[in-house]
Amino acid sequence: DSVTPADNVTSMTPQPTIFPRVGYSILSYLMFINTLLSVFNNSLVIAVMLKNVHFLNAMNIIILSLAFSDFMIAACGSAIVTVTNYEGSFFLDDSFCVFQGFAVNYFGVVSLCTITLLAYERYNAVCKPMAGYKLSICRSCMGLLFVWLYCLFWTAVPLLGWSSYGPKGILTSCSLNWGERSWNNYSYLIFYMLLCFILSTVIIIFLISLKKINKNIELQGGKNCEDDKEHASRMVLL
């Protein structure tokens, strides 16, 4: 038997798995609804802020960045997964699989870290009124620049060989190669989880659950900030 060159190529593009057709259809429908809601809501936020430039204060620039990253998650992730689930497999080529995995990973981590930045800035603005703290547009932009570059580093290194991107789950979407059993992959995933997810989550929970905020404010001569604290907590949570 002859062996063609194509037989020797190990493709990362997944083939259809043993999964009920109705399952793929349900997932496709759910992702379609998710895509519509996410694209509409985040597009609305972006359009309103850009049309009304007076809304672009220091805090709202952070929210604008968050809306953009969430929009890109829908465009690069949910929209593509809607189609691939409808087809029952990731029928696009290997390079597109890598692109989709990287894009969703990048914009997802950017969103989480932006929420962390938002929580930190809201904490400073509400709970340190007597410290001379003032959030400026320049400070917001510098914070966002750090967030986007920090997340770019942690999501780009798999493209350079520290871990990798590939198909996941029922093989209709791509992400980090969670299943690869090697120390190269393990080491990346440990640092990635600690520095991108766990650290951000701990900071957010800590900042929105402080119990001594009112006492500290009153000792500084400030007003009781319980209402502002609850408003900031609801905003960050949403």
XYZ file of N, CA and C in Angstrom:
714
model
N 0.844 -1.190 0.000
C 0.000 0.000 0.000
C 0.885 1.248 0.000
N 0.506 2.210 -0.807
C 1.262 3.461 -0.863
C 0.802 4.403 0.234
N 1.729 5.206 0.707
C 1.439 6.183 1.747
C 1.649 7.573 1.171
N 0.637 8.358 1.183
C 0.730 9.723 0.660
C 1.288 10.638 1.725
N 1.875 11.781 1.340
C 2.399 12.719 2.338
C 1.350 13.164 3.334
N 0.112 13.288 2.889
C -0.949 13.755 3.789
C -1.186 12.789 4.936
N -0.847 11.483 4.718
C -1.066 10.494 5.772
C -0.137 10.701 6.953
N 0.984 11.391 6.707
C 1.958 11.574 7.767
C 1.743 12.865 8.551
N 0.758 13.664 8.156
C 0.504 14.944 8.804
C -0.465 14.737 9.958
N -0.051 15.153 11.141
C -0.926 15.096 12.308
C -1.668 16.416 12.416
N -2.932 16.405 12.098
C -3.719 17.642 12.096
C -4.367 17.871 13.446
N -4.375 19.126 13.886
C -5.059 19.449 15.127
C -6.543 19.689 14.884
N -6.940 19.845 13.633
C -8.350 20.087 13.354
C -9.149 18.850 13.700
N -10.082 18.945 14.635
C -10.795 17.771 15.121
C -11.797 17.228 14.131
N -12.091 15.965 14.271
C -13.123 15.305 13.492
C -14.372 15.162 14.361
N -15.511 14.955 13.740
C -16.748 14.801 14.517
C -16.612 13.704 15.562
N -17.167 13.943 16.730
C -17.102 12.968 17.810
C -18.447 12.276 17.963
N -18.445 11.239 18.819
C -19.703 10.536 19.090
C -20.498 11.379 20.072
N -21.386 12.177 19.553
C -22.203 13.088 20.352
C -23.540 13.222 19.648
N -24.645 13.133 20.364
C -25.952 13.188 19.702
C -26.112 14.453 18.869
N -26.665 14.304 17.698
C -26.865 15.444 16.809
C -27.706 16.523 17.489
N -28.679 16.110 18.288
C -29.529 17.083 18.972
C -28.710 17.896 19.972
N -27.653 17.282 20.519
C -26.779 17.994 21.446
C -26.068 19.149 20.762
N -25.508 18.875 19.571
C -24.866 19.940 18.810
C -25.864 21.043 18.463
N -27.071 20.654 18.110
C -28.093 21.634 17.734
C -28.462 22.530 18.913
N -28.604 21.930 20.097
C -28.932 22.715 21.296
C -27.804 23.687 21.618
N -26.561 23.204 21.548
C -25.425 24.079 21.819
C -25.346 25.220 20.807
N -25.603 24.901 19.547
C -25.578 25.932 18.512
C -26.630 26.998 18.786
N -27.823 26.562 19.190
C -28.905 27.499 19.487
C -28.538 28.383 20.683
N -28.015 27.779 21.744
C -27.648 28.542 22.935
C -26.536 29.550 22.636
N -25.540 29.129 21.849
C -24.461 30.039 21.498
C -24.949 31.157 20.586
N -25.942 30.867 19.754
C -26.517 31.898 18.888
C -27.192 32.984 19.726
N -27.968 32.561 20.738
C -28.620 33.527 21.638
C -27.569 34.329 22.392
N -26.534 33.633 22.872
C -25.448 34.303 23.584
C -24.764 35.340 22.704
N -24.533 34.986 21.451
C -23.876 35.906 20.517
C -24.727 37.145 20.275
N -26.028 36.939 20.040
C -26.926 38.069 19.791
C -26.940 39.037 20.968
N -27.106 38.502 22.177
C -27.191 39.354 23.358
C -25.878 40.093 23.606
N -24.781 39.379 23.479
C -23.489 39.985 23.753
C -23.137 41.055 22.732
N -23.347 40.741 21.455
C -23.040 41.720 20.401
C -23.925 42.948 20.543
N -25.225 42.736 20.779
C -26.147 43.871 20.897
C -25.814 44.741 22.097
N -25.665 44.120 23.273
C -25.440 44.889 24.494
C -24.123 45.661 24.455
N -23.055 44.987 24.055
C -21.753 45.652 24.048
C -21.633 46.663 22.917
N -22.264 46.388 21.778
C -22.283 47.370 20.693
C -23.027 48.621 21.126
N -24.103 48.435 21.879
C -24.884 49.574 22.370
C -24.043 50.443 23.304
N -23.331 49.801 24.228
C -22.469 50.549 25.147
C -21.409 51.325 24.375
N -20.755 50.659 23.426
C -19.694 51.303 22.647
C -20.245 52.465 21.832
N -21.392 52.246 21.169
C -21.980 53.290 20.328
C -22.394 54.504 21.144
N -23.022 54.268 22.299
C -23.480 55.387 23.139
C -22.300 56.210 23.630
N -21.238 55.539 24.070
C -20.093 56.280 24.606
C -19.345 57.043 23.521
N -19.205 56.434 22.345
C -18.482 57.119 21.275
C -19.299 58.253 20.673
N -20.607 58.108 20.687
C -21.473 59.171 20.160
C -21.573 60.327 21.133
N -21.475 60.044 22.415
C -21.560 61.078 23.447
C -20.221 61.152 24.159
N -19.301 61.895 23.573
C -17.925 61.900 24.073
C -17.823 62.459 25.487
N -18.844 63.215 25.919
C -18.794 63.734 27.285
C -18.950 62.621 28.315
N -19.376 61.419 27.870
C -19.448 60.271 28.773
C -18.069 59.672 29.043
N -17.103 60.023 28.216
C -15.801 59.374 28.311
C -14.950 59.993 29.417
N -15.388 59.808 30.645
C -14.557 60.202 31.773
C -13.605 59.058 32.113
N -12.828 59.249 33.163
C -11.783 58.277 33.498
C -12.352 56.889 33.777
N -13.487 56.819 34.480
C -14.060 55.521 34.820
C -14.715 54.861 33.615
N -15.406 55.661 32.805
C -16.126 55.089 31.668
C -15.203 54.607 30.556
N -13.985 55.110 30.516
C -13.011 54.582 29.560
C -12.701 53.123 29.881
N -12.639 52.808 31.160
C -12.418 51.420 31.568
C -13.614 50.559 31.162
N -14.828 51.087 31.358
C -16.034 50.348 30.969
C -16.084 50.171 29.458
N -15.654 51.192 28.705
C -15.607 51.084 27.249
C -14.655 49.974 26.814
N -13.506 49.899 27.460
C -12.549 48.830 27.160
C -13.146 47.465 27.464
N -13.877 47.378 28.574
C -14.519 46.118 28.945
C -15.569 45.713 27.918
N -16.361 46.689 27.452
C -17.381 46.399 26.446
C -16.737 45.917 25.145
N -15.613 46.518 24.776
C -14.930 46.115 23.539
C -14.385 44.694 23.637
N -13.745 44.365 24.761
C -13.192 43.016 24.914
C -14.310 41.974 24.951
N -15.435 42.292 25.596
C -16.566 41.366 25.620
C -17.168 41.200 24.218
N -17.213 42.296 23.462
C -17.694 42.216 22.084
C -16.807 41.293 21.253
N -15.504 41.394 21.437
C -14.573 40.566 20.672
C -14.672 39.096 21.064
N -14.991 38.822 22.329
C -15.217 37.427 22.730
C -16.382 36.840 21.935
N -17.452 37.628 21.810
C -18.617 37.162 21.054
C -18.285 36.990 19.581
N -17.547 37.955 19.014
C -17.241 37.916 17.585
C -16.275 36.785 17.236
N -15.255 36.581 18.073
C -14.233 35.574 17.778
C -14.545 34.210 18.384
N -15.447 34.178 19.356
C -15.742 32.928 20.036
C -17.147 32.430 19.811
N -18.123 33.104 20.388
C -19.510 32.620 20.345
C -20.028 32.484 18.924
N -19.725 33.466 18.066
C -20.224 33.424 16.692
C -19.659 32.224 15.935
N -18.357 31.984 16.114
C -17.723 30.851 15.424
C -18.237 29.524 15.959
N -18.378 29.429 17.281
C -18.842 28.181 17.890
C -20.301 27.905 17.518
N -21.075 28.932 17.287
C -22.445 28.731 16.813
C -22.449 27.943 15.499
N -21.572 28.338 14.593
C -21.504 27.685 13.272
C -20.903 26.285 13.381
N -19.820 26.139 14.151
C -19.171 24.834 14.232
C -20.051 23.805 14.943
N -20.815 24.238 15.941
C -21.753 23.310 16.577
C -22.883 22.937 15.628
N -23.297 23.870 14.821
C -24.329 23.559 13.830
C -23.838 22.494 12.843
N -22.542 22.593 12.485
C -21.952 21.610 11.576
C -21.595 20.308 12.286
N -21.416 20.369 13.604
C -21.083 19.175 14.364
C -19.605 18.907 14.498
N -18.750 19.839 14.033
C -17.306 19.685 14.163
C -16.645 21.016 13.858
N -15.385 21.144 14.273
C -14.625 22.336 13.921
C -14.055 22.104 12.535
N -14.821 22.477 11.525
C -14.474 22.150 10.143
C -13.475 23.129 9.535
N -13.119 24.179 10.275
C -12.156 25.152 9.772
C -10.737 24.600 9.915
N -9.766 25.252 9.278
C -8.418 24.668 9.260
C -7.676 24.899 10.572
N -6.490 24.320 10.639
C -5.709 24.334 11.875
C -5.346 25.748 12.322
N -4.929 26.599 11.389
C -4.533 27.955 11.751
C -5.706 28.740 12.326
N -6.908 28.479 11.810
C -8.086 29.163 12.337
C -8.404 28.660 13.736
N -8.118 27.395 13.996
C -8.310 26.834 15.339
C -7.400 27.547 16.331
N -6.150 27.750 15.945
C -5.202 28.454 16.802
C -5.655 29.893 17.019
N -6.092 30.545 15.937
C -6.564 31.930 16.050
C -7.753 32.034 16.994
N -8.717 31.135 16.836
C -9.914 31.193 17.680
C -9.565 30.949 19.150
N -8.695 29.974 19.389
C -8.286 29.697 20.758
C -7.569 30.870 21.390
N -6.647 31.463 20.639
C -5.902 32.610 21.153
C -6.819 33.811 21.393
N -7.679 34.122 20.418
C -8.524 35.318 20.517
C -9.476 35.245 21.701
N -10.148 34.109 21.863
C -11.089 33.969 22.973
C -10.348 34.015 24.305
N -9.204 33.350 24.350
C -8.404 33.346 25.573
C -7.935 34.763 25.912
N -7.421 35.460 24.914
C -6.889 36.808 25.135
C -7.965 37.782 25.602
N -9.037 37.888 24.843
C -10.077 38.857 25.195
C -10.809 38.456 26.480
N -10.882 37.159 26.753
C -11.493 36.724 28.002
C -10.687 37.143 29.215
N -9.372 36.954 29.149
C -8.516 37.349 30.261
C -8.465 38.872 30.374
N -8.483 39.571 29.235
C -8.528 41.038 29.267
C -9.780 41.513 29.999
N -10.921 40.885 29.728
C -12.163 41.275 30.400
C -12.049 41.086 31.912
N -11.520 39.946 32.326
C -11.396 39.677 33.760
C -10.440 40.666 34.427
N -9.313 40.931 33.806
C -8.348 41.855 34.387
C -8.861 43.294 34.351
N -9.666 43.628 33.344
C -10.265 44.966 33.297
C -11.258 45.142 34.434
N -12.026 44.100 34.742
C -12.940 44.152 35.881
C -12.146 44.320 37.180
N -10.995 43.672 37.258
C -10.137 43.828 38.431
C -9.668 45.277 38.558
N -9.245 45.861 37.442
C -8.838 47.268 37.442
C -9.998 48.169 37.838
N -11.182 47.880 37.312
C -12.371 48.665 37.635
C -12.690 48.589 39.123
N -12.599 47.388 39.685
C -12.862 47.221 41.114
C -11.856 48.004 41.952
N -10.609 47.972 41.548
C -9.568 48.687 42.291
C -9.780 50.197 42.238
N -10.092 50.711 41.051
C -10.290 52.149 40.912
C -11.555 52.610 41.630
N -12.604 51.805 41.587
C -13.828 52.149 42.314
C -13.582 52.149 43.824
N -12.797 51.207 44.271
C -12.460 51.144 45.700
C -11.724 52.426 46.123
N -10.745 52.836 45.331
C -9.992 54.043 45.659
C -10.865 55.288 45.620
N -11.718 55.393 44.604
C -12.547 56.579 44.438
C -13.580 56.710 45.549
N -14.164 55.584 45.965
C -15.243 55.617 46.945
C -14.719 55.617 48.373
N -13.677 54.886 48.623
C -13.271 54.618 50.001
C -12.024 55.360 50.463
N -11.448 56.207 49.604
C -10.310 57.021 50.015
C -10.538 58.479 49.617
N -11.662 59.056 50.040
C -11.991 60.416 49.599
C -11.081 61.485 50.173
N -10.448 61.226 51.311
C -9.614 62.226 51.961
C -8.134 62.039 51.653
N -7.827 61.105 50.760
C -6.417 60.815 50.472
C -5.897 61.581 49.268
N -6.709 62.493 48.738
C -6.295 63.258 47.574
C -6.292 62.438 46.301
N -7.004 61.312 46.340
C -7.019 60.431 45.177
C -7.954 60.974 44.108
N -7.487 61.000 42.878
C -8.329 61.425 41.768
C -7.969 60.616 40.539
N -8.927 59.867 40.049
C -8.698 59.063 38.853
C -8.756 59.959 37.628
N -7.718 59.933 36.822
C -7.651 60.749 35.611
C -7.735 59.858 34.385
N -8.027 60.481 33.245
C -8.082 59.731 31.992
C -6.721 59.126 31.689
N -5.669 59.880 31.976
C -4.315 59.361 31.743
C -4.046 58.132 32.599
N -4.459 58.167 33.862
C -4.253 57.027 34.751
C -5.046 55.815 34.260
N -6.282 56.049 33.807
C -7.097 54.955 33.274
C -6.435 54.327 32.063
N -5.930 55.163 31.156
C -5.291 54.647 29.939
C -4.025 53.870 30.264
N -3.264 54.350 31.236
C -2.057 53.632 31.636
C -2.416 52.280 32.253
N -3.461 52.266 33.077
C -3.907 51.009 33.661
C -4.371 50.023 32.606
N -5.125 50.525 31.634
C -5.617 49.651 30.562
C -4.476 49.157 29.682
N -3.496 50.009 29.428
C -2.338 49.587 28.640
C -1.617 48.440 29.331
N -1.452 48.561 30.642
C -0.816 47.479 31.400
C -1.637 46.199 31.307
N -2.970 46.306 31.465
C -3.854 45.139 31.401
C -3.734 44.438 30.062
N -3.831 45.195 28.962
C -3.813 44.585 27.628
C -2.465 43.956 27.309
N -1.376 44.589 27.732
C -0.047 44.022 27.478
C 0.220 42.821 28.377
N -0.194 42.900 29.628
C -0.026 41.783 30.566
C -0.754 40.545 30.049
N -1.990 40.739 29.609
C -2.774 39.612 29.100
C -2.220 39.098 27.769
N -1.690 40.013 26.955
C -1.090 39.598 25.682
C 0.097 38.670 25.923
N 0.902 38.983 26.923
C 2.043 38.126 27.224
C 1.589 36.715 27.571
N 0.631 36.599 28.508
C 0.235 35.284 29.001
C -0.555 34.484 27.971
N -1.166 35.129 27.012
C -1.919 34.382 25.999
C -1.119 34.178 24.712
N -0.025 34.907 24.539
C 0.787 34.757 23.325
C 1.889 33.716 23.478
N 2.339 33.480 24.713
C 3.449 32.534 24.879
C 3.119 31.113 24.401
N 1.844 30.647 24.456
C 1.570 29.332 23.860
C 1.834 29.298 22.362
N 1.750 30.447 21.697
C 2.058 30.503 20.267
C 3.553 30.323 20.020
N 4.350 30.551 21.066
C 5.807 30.455 20.944
C 6.354 29.148 21.495
N 5.465 28.265 21.973
C 5.928 26.943 22.388
C 5.717 26.578 23.833
N 5.403 27.556 24.688
C 5.096 27.234 26.087
C 3.608 26.933 26.165
N 3.237 25.657 26.150
C 1.878 25.169 25.966
C 1.474 25.378 24.500
N 0.197 25.227 24.194
C -0.263 25.353 22.812
C -1.777 25.524 22.800
N -2.294 25.828 21.620
C -3.735 25.922 21.419
C -4.204 24.757 20.562
N -5.411 24.275 20.864
C -5.951 23.170 20.095
C -7.408 22.945 20.416
N -8.034 21.921 19.824
C -9.446 21.641 20.058
C -9.710 21.203 21.492
N -10.916 21.450 21.976
C -11.261 21.088 23.341
C -12.667 20.515 23.392
N -12.985 19.903 24.532
C -14.351 19.450 24.791
C -14.874 18.498 23.734
N -16.013 18.860 23.161
C -16.630 18.026 22.125
C -16.096 18.382 20.750
N -14.972 19.102 20.736
C -14.215 19.375 19.513
C -14.958 20.260 18.514
N -15.690 21.225 19.023
C -16.296 22.224 18.141
C -15.742 23.617 18.439
N -14.770 23.705 19.316
C -14.121 24.976 19.617
C -12.680 24.709 20.022
N -11.886 25.765 20.077
C -10.471 25.620 20.386
C -10.097 26.511 21.558
N -9.104 26.059 22.310
C -8.637 26.809 23.478
C -7.237 26.310 23.813
N -6.793 26.599 25.031
C -5.524 26.051 25.485
C -5.587 24.529 25.492
N -4.445 23.917 25.290
C -4.384 22.463 25.233
C -4.340 21.901 26.649
N -5.523 21.865 27.297
C -5.601 21.429 28.685
C -5.252 19.949 28.855
N -5.377 19.163 27.831
C -5.194 17.724 27.970
C -3.779 17.224 27.731
N -2.865 18.081 27.282
C -1.506 17.640 27.000
C -0.766 17.325 28.305
N -0.232 16.132 28.397
C 0.447 15.693 29.610
C 1.958 15.854 29.470
N 2.416 17.044 29.794
C 3.855 17.324 29.776
C 4.136 18.436 30.778
N 5.349 18.460 31.309
C 5.700 19.488 32.280
C 5.710 20.861 31.643
N 6.006 20.927 30.363
C 5.950 22.193 29.644
C 4.544 22.779 29.712
N 3.559 21.933 29.501
C 2.172 22.383 29.540
C 1.699 22.624 30.969
N 2.054 21.710 31.873
C 1.644 21.855 33.276
C 2.151 23.164 33.874
N 3.423 23.472 33.615
C 4.016 24.680 34.215
C 3.297 25.928 33.736
N 2.983 25.968 32.437
C 2.268 27.143 31.915
C 0.888 27.263 32.543
N 0.144 26.167 32.582
C -1.219 26.211 33.103
C -1.259 26.621 34.572
N -0.268 26.199 35.347
C -0.215 26.578 36.765
C -0.022 28.088 36.903
N 0.974 28.636 36.197
C 1.216 30.081 36.262
C 0.032 30.859 35.691
N -0.536 30.340 34.608
C -1.670 30.994 33.954
C -2.869 31.085 34.890
N -3.200 29.989 35.542
C -4.342 29.987 36.462
C -4.089 30.896 37.668
N -2.871 30.844 38.204
C -2.563 31.642 39.391
C -2.552 33.137 39.098
N -1.879 33.540 38.023
C -1.632 34.956 37.768
C -2.699 35.635 36.928
N -3.511 34.863 36.223
C -4.550 35.475 35.385
C -5.949 35.313 35.972
N -6.229 34.187 36.592
C -7.575 33.939 37.095
C -7.681 34.071 38.612
N -6.917 33.286 39.330
C -7.061 33.266 40.787
C -6.695 34.613 41.393
N -5.593 35.213 40.958
C -5.187 36.513 41.486
C -6.254 37.568 41.254
N -6.777 37.631 40.025
C -7.808 38.622 39.702
C -9.067 38.401 40.530
N -9.489 37.157 40.647
C -10.704 36.845 41.394
C -10.555 37.187 42.875
N -9.409 36.878 43.444
C -9.165 37.185 44.861
C -9.197 38.693 45.094
N -8.574 39.457 44.203
C -8.566 40.915 44.345
C -9.980 41.473 44.280
N -10.780 41.009 43.308
C -12.154 41.497 43.156
C -12.974 41.185 44.402
N -12.912 39.938 44.859
C -13.689 39.537 46.040
C -13.264 40.336 47.265
N -11.968 40.546 47.407
C -11.462 41.300 48.560
C -11.969 42.738 48.540
N -11.923 43.374 47.383
C -12.285 44.791 47.303
C -13.773 45.040 47.489
N -14.624 44.088 47.092
C -16.069 44.331 47.196
C -16.670 43.736 48.460
N -15.834 43.158 49.319
C -16.377 42.529 50.526
C -15.757 43.087 51.808
N -15.100 44.243 51.717
C -14.508 44.832 52.914
C -15.588 45.226 53.916
N -15.386 44.923 55.164
C -16.392 45.160 56.204
C -16.165 46.451 56.979
N -14.954 47.024 56.872
C -14.643 48.180 57.715
C -14.575 49.475 56.906
N -15.198 49.477 55.719
C -15.099 50.639 54.847
C -15.699 51.882 55.505
N -16.936 51.768 56.022
C -17.607 52.924 56.598
C -16.832 53.501 57.777
N -16.306 52.622 58.624
C -15.554 53.092 59.782
C -14.316 53.850 59.351
N -13.613 53.329 58.354
C -12.407 53.978 57.868
C -12.724 55.336 57.246
N -13.843 55.416 56.516
C -14.225 56.675 55.878
C -14.556 57.723 56.930
N -15.332 57.313 57.933
C -15.743 58.262 58.964
C -14.548 58.754 59.774
N -13.560 57.885 60.009
C -12.368 58.303 60.743
C -11.579 59.346 59.961
N -11.695 59.315 58.617
C -11.016 60.287 57.779
C -11.845 61.553 57.584
N -13.012 61.608 58.215
C -13.861 62.776 58.073
C -14.787 62.714 56.892
N -14.866 61.567 56.246
C -15.713 61.425 55.070
C -17.101 60.962 55.442
N -17.973 60.902 54.463
C -19.349 60.480 54.688
C -19.452 58.970 54.685
N -20.520 58.465 55.236
C -20.807 57.036 55.177
C -21.005 56.645 53.723
N -20.298 55.612 53.296
C -20.307 55.287 51.864
C -20.990 53.956 51.583
N -21.903 53.543 52.446
C -22.552 52.253 52.263
C -23.300 52.186 50.932
N -24.036 53.268 50.590
C -24.774 53.267 49.329
C -23.823 53.216 48.142
N -22.756 54.014 48.196
C -21.782 54.003 47.109
C -21.091 52.650 47.015
N -20.812 52.045 48.164
C -20.157 50.729 48.169
C -21.057 49.681 47.520
N -22.351 49.718 47.876
C -23.281 48.752 47.296
C -23.420 48.971 45.793
N -23.464 50.249 45.379
C -23.564 50.540 43.948
C -22.329 50.038 43.202
N -21.141 50.301 43.759
C -19.919 49.852 43.122
C -19.852 48.326 43.061
N -20.289 47.669 44.139
C -20.273 46.204 44.177
C -21.200 45.613 43.120
N -22.398 46.203 42.997
C -23.353 45.703 41.992
C -22.805 45.887 40.580
N -22.176 47.051 40.344
C -21.637 47.324 39.018
C -20.532 46.331 38.656
N -19.607 46.108 39.597
C -18.508 45.169 39.350
C -19.028 43.762 39.160
N -20.016 43.363 40.005
C -20.573 42.017 39.894
C -21.237 41.806 38.542
N -22.037 42.786 38.089
C -22.697 42.678 36.786
C -21.667 42.659 35.659
